[in-house]
mmCIF file of C-alpha atoms in Angstrom:
data_model
loop_
_atom_site.group_PDB
_atom_site.id
_atom_site.type_symbol
_atom_site.label_atom_id
_atom_site.label_comp_id
_atom_site.label_asym_id
_atom_site.label_seq_id
_atom_site.Cartn_x
_atom_site.Cartn_y
_atom_site.Cartn_z
ATOM 1 C CA MET A 1 0.000 0.000 0.000
ATOM 2 C CA LYS A 2 1.351 3.410 -0.949
ATOM 3 C CA ARG A 3 0.371 6.558 0.853
ATOM 4 C CA SER A 4 -0.082 9.520 -1.424
ATOM 5 C CA VAL A 5 2.286 12.432 -1.031
ATOM 6 C CA SER A 6 0.981 15.978 -1.393
ATOM 7 C CA ALA A 7 2.095 18.149 -4.302
ATOM 8 C CA LYS A 8 3.822 20.482 -1.832
ATOM 9 C CA THR A 9 5.784 17.627 -0.249
ATOM 10 C CA ARG A 10 6.688 16.257 -3.682
ATOM 11 C CA ARG A 11 8.058 19.679 -4.686
ATOM 12 C CA LEU A 12 10.078 19.955 -1.457
ATOM 13 C CA VAL A 13 11.581 16.479 -1.969
ATOM 14 C CA ALA A 14 12.455 17.261 -5.607
ATOM 15 C CA GLU A 15 14.030 20.614 -4.698
ATOM 16 C CA ARG A 16 16.051 19.078 -1.862
ATOM 17 C CA ALA A 17 17.436 16.523 -4.365
ATOM 18 C CA ASN A 18 18.171 19.218 -6.974
ATOM 19 C CA TYR A 19 15.805 17.284 -9.249
ATOM 20 C CA ARG A 20 18.217 14.322 -9.343
ATOM 21 C CA CYS A 21 17.534 10.712 -8.482
ATOM 22 C CA GLU A 22 19.016 10.313 -5.040
ATOM 23 C CA TYR A 23 20.183 6.781 -5.866
ATOM 24 C CA CYS A 24 21.778 7.069 -9.328
ATOM 25 C CA GLN A 25 22.118 10.875 -9.623
ATOM 26 C CA LEU A 26 20.394 11.183 -13.018
ATOM 27 C CA HIS A 27 18.578 14.504 -13.473
ATOM 28 C CA GLU A 28 14.850 14.397 -14.165
ATOM 29 C CA ASP A 29 15.343 16.439 -17.355
ATOM 30 C CA ASP A 30 17.441 13.601 -18.792
ATOM 31 C CA LEU A 31 14.706 10.946 -18.698
ATOM 32 C CA PHE A 32 11.380 10.788 -20.486
ATOM 33 C CA LEU A 33 9.630 9.223 -17.502
ATOM 34 C CA SER A 34 8.458 11.152 -14.458
ATOM 35 C CA PHE A 35 10.444 10.790 -11.270
ATOM 36 C CA GLU A 36 8.772 9.316 -8.210
ATOM 37 C CA ILE A 37 8.755 9.834 -4.475
ATOM 38 C CA ASP A 38 10.344 6.858 -2.728
ATOM 39 C CA HIS A 39 9.493 5.949 0.835
ATOM 40 C CA VAL A 40 13.012 5.066 2.022
ATOM 41 C CA ILE A 41 11.401 2.925 4.704
ATOM 42 C CA SER A 42 8.320 1.651 2.929
ATOM 43 C CA VAL A 43 4.822 2.038 4.274
ATOM 44 C CA LYS A 44 4.629 -1.744 4.761
ATOM 45 C CA HIS A 45 7.659 -1.502 7.071
ATOM 46 C CA GLY A 46 6.120 1.373 9.049
ATOM 47 C CA GLY A 47 7.542 4.329 7.122
ATOM 48 C CA GLY A 48 5.485 7.466 6.712
ATOM 49 C CA ASN A 49 5.237 10.571 4.575
ATOM 50 C CA GLU A 50 7.547 12.765 6.642
ATOM 51 C CA LEU A 51 10.325 14.456 4.664
ATOM 52 C CA ALA A 52 12.945 12.484 6.598
ATOM 53 C CA ASN A 53 11.609 9.285 4.988
ATOM 54 C CA LEU A 54 11.182 10.476 1.408
ATOM 55 C CA ALA A 55 13.639 10.435 -1.484
ATOM 56 C CA TYR A 56 13.438 11.581 -5.099
ATOM 57 C CA ALA A 57 13.929 8.590 -7.390
ATOM 58 C CA CYS A 58 13.904 7.788 -11.074
ATOM 59 C CA PRO A 59 11.483 5.012 -12.062
ATOM 60 C CA HIS A 60 14.346 2.528 -12.596
ATOM 61 C CA CYS A 61 15.766 2.952 -9.100
ATOM 62 C CA ASN A 62 12.404 3.136 -7.359
ATOM 63 C CA ASN A 63 11.157 0.016 -9.147
ATOM 64 C CA HIS A 64 14.241 -2.044 -8.305
ATOM 65 C CA LYS A 65 14.430 -0.816 -4.718
ATOM 66 C CA GLY A 66 10.779 -1.487 -4.005
ATOM 67 C CA SER A 67 10.267 -1.914 -0.275
ATOM 68 C CA ASP A 68 13.729 -3.411 0.274
ATOM 69 C CA LEU A 69 16.021 -2.087 2.993
ATOM 70 C CA THR A 70 18.813 -4.674 2.630
ATOM 71 C CA THR A 71 20.206 -7.272 0.258
ATOM 72 C CA PHE A 72 22.545 -10.248 0.298
ATOM 73 C CA LEU A 73 26.045 -9.756 -1.065
ATOM 74 C CA ASP A 74 28.321 -12.769 -1.186
ATOM 75 C CA SER A 75 26.310 -15.317 0.769
ATOM 76 C CA TYR A 76 22.979 -15.723 2.504
ATOM 77 C CA ASP A 77 24.490 -14.712 5.836
ATOM 78 C CA ASP A 78 26.004 -11.518 4.400
ATOM 79 C CA ILE A 79 23.131 -9.025 4.657
ATOM 80 C CA VAL A 80 23.994 -5.385 3.915
ATOM 81 C CA ILE A 81 21.763 -2.333 4.222
ATOM 82 C CA LEU A 82 21.022 -0.274 1.134
ATOM 83 C CA PHE A 83 22.047 3.319 0.571
ATOM 84 C CA ASN A 84 19.701 5.644 2.462
ATOM 85 C CA PRO A 85 19.852 9.176 1.037
ATOM 86 C CA ARG A 86 18.525 10.620 4.281
ATOM 87 C CA ILE A 87 21.435 9.357 6.380
ATOM 88 C CA HIS A 88 24.238 8.542 3.926
ATOM 89 C CA LYS A 89 26.257 10.833 1.650
ATOM 90 C CA TRP A 90 26.299 9.660 -1.977
ATOM 91 C CA ASN A 91 29.977 10.506 -2.562
ATOM 92 C CA GLU A 92 31.034 8.405 0.432
ATOM 93 C CA HIS A 93 29.480 5.269 -1.061
ATOM 94 C CA PHE A 94 29.753 5.758 -4.840
ATOM 95 C CA SER A 95 31.861 7.284 -7.553
ATOM 96 C CA SER A 96 31.435 7.309 -11.309
ATOM 97 C CA ASP A 97 33.991 6.282 -13.912
ATOM 98 C CA LYS A 98 33.172 6.335 -17.626
ATOM 99 C CA GLY A 99 29.473 5.966 -16.871
ATOM 100 C CA GLN A 100 29.857 3.053 -14.503
ATOM 101 C CA LEU A 101 29.044 3.518 -10.834
ATOM 102 C CA ILE A 102 31.807 2.289 -8.556
ATOM 103 C CA ALA A 103 31.108 1.154 -4.999
ATOM 104 C CA LYS A 104 33.340 2.671 -2.341
ATOM 105 C CA THR A 105 31.667 0.732 0.484
ATOM 106 C CA ARG A 106 29.635 -2.398 1.081
ATOM 107 C CA ILE A 107 26.527 -0.193 1.199
ATOM 108 C CA GLY A 108 27.434 1.086 -2.262
ATOM 109 C CA GLN A 109 28.091 -2.455 -3.477
ATOM 110 C CA ALA A 110 24.745 -3.692 -2.146
ATOM 111 C CA SER A 111 22.876 -0.765 -3.669
ATOM 112 C CA ILE A 112 24.520 -1.111 -7.082
ATOM 113 C CA LYS A 113 23.610 -4.801 -7.071
ATOM 114 C CA LEU A 114 19.981 -4.538 -5.949
ATOM 115 C CA LEU A 115 19.083 -1.378 -7.874
ATOM 116 C CA ARG A 116 20.919 -2.695 -10.963
ATOM 117 C CA LEU A 117 22.681 0.625 -11.328
ATOM 118 C CA ASN A 118 25.215 -0.650 -13.852
ATOM 119 C CA GLU A 119 22.907 -2.124 -16.461
ATOM 120 C CA PRO A 120 24.433 -1.490 -19.909
ATOM 121 C CA ASP A 121 21.767 1.022 -20.997
ATOM 122 C CA LEU A 122 22.321 3.092 -17.854
ATOM 123 C CA ILE A 123 26.093 3.087 -18.315
ATOM 124 C CA ILE A 124 25.696 4.277 -21.917
ATOM 125 C CA LEU A 125 23.243 6.988 -20.840
ATOM 126 C CA ARG A 126 25.621 8.251 -18.132
ATOM 127 C CA GLN A 127 28.529 8.210 -20.621
ATOM 128 C CA LEU A 128 26.554 10.330 -23.084
ATOM 129 C CA LEU A 129 25.406 12.716 -20.358
ATOM 130 C CA THR A 130 28.974 13.049 -19.073
ATOM 131 C CA GLN A 131 30.168 14.009 -22.562
ATOM 132 C CA VAL A 132 27.704 16.910 -22.671
ATOM 133 C CA GLY A 133 28.333 17.966 -19.067
ATOM 134 C CA ARG A 134 25.021 16.709 -17.655
ATOM 135 C CA TYR A 135 26.410 13.977 -15.385
ATOM 136 C CA LYS A 136 29.335 14.104 -13.001
#
């Protein structure tokens, strides 16, 4: 079950994120699909509509994240939390090299894996955007 977010809250979340997906850093102007408001802690896990629980997300990232908070890395006893844009700094967990996102931490590694941040189409898109100065 998703709780609806007011237009005012949606605008505040988008502005706070500088209109970029808080997971992959793509700008909303660079995709044809509308960005979404992600409940970092999903409603089914008790999360609410307060700003401290909301993130601006592209459809790709929001779809792959779903209600997940963690994922397995190397084995079934190796559970790692996902990147949380409300408590983590993006540059501490990720970097970008030639369109590919590079994990700096296990949180970054888990997030790249679960959100499928390095699918070939996304790498090509980030490469093209980097060439025209639209992606860092």
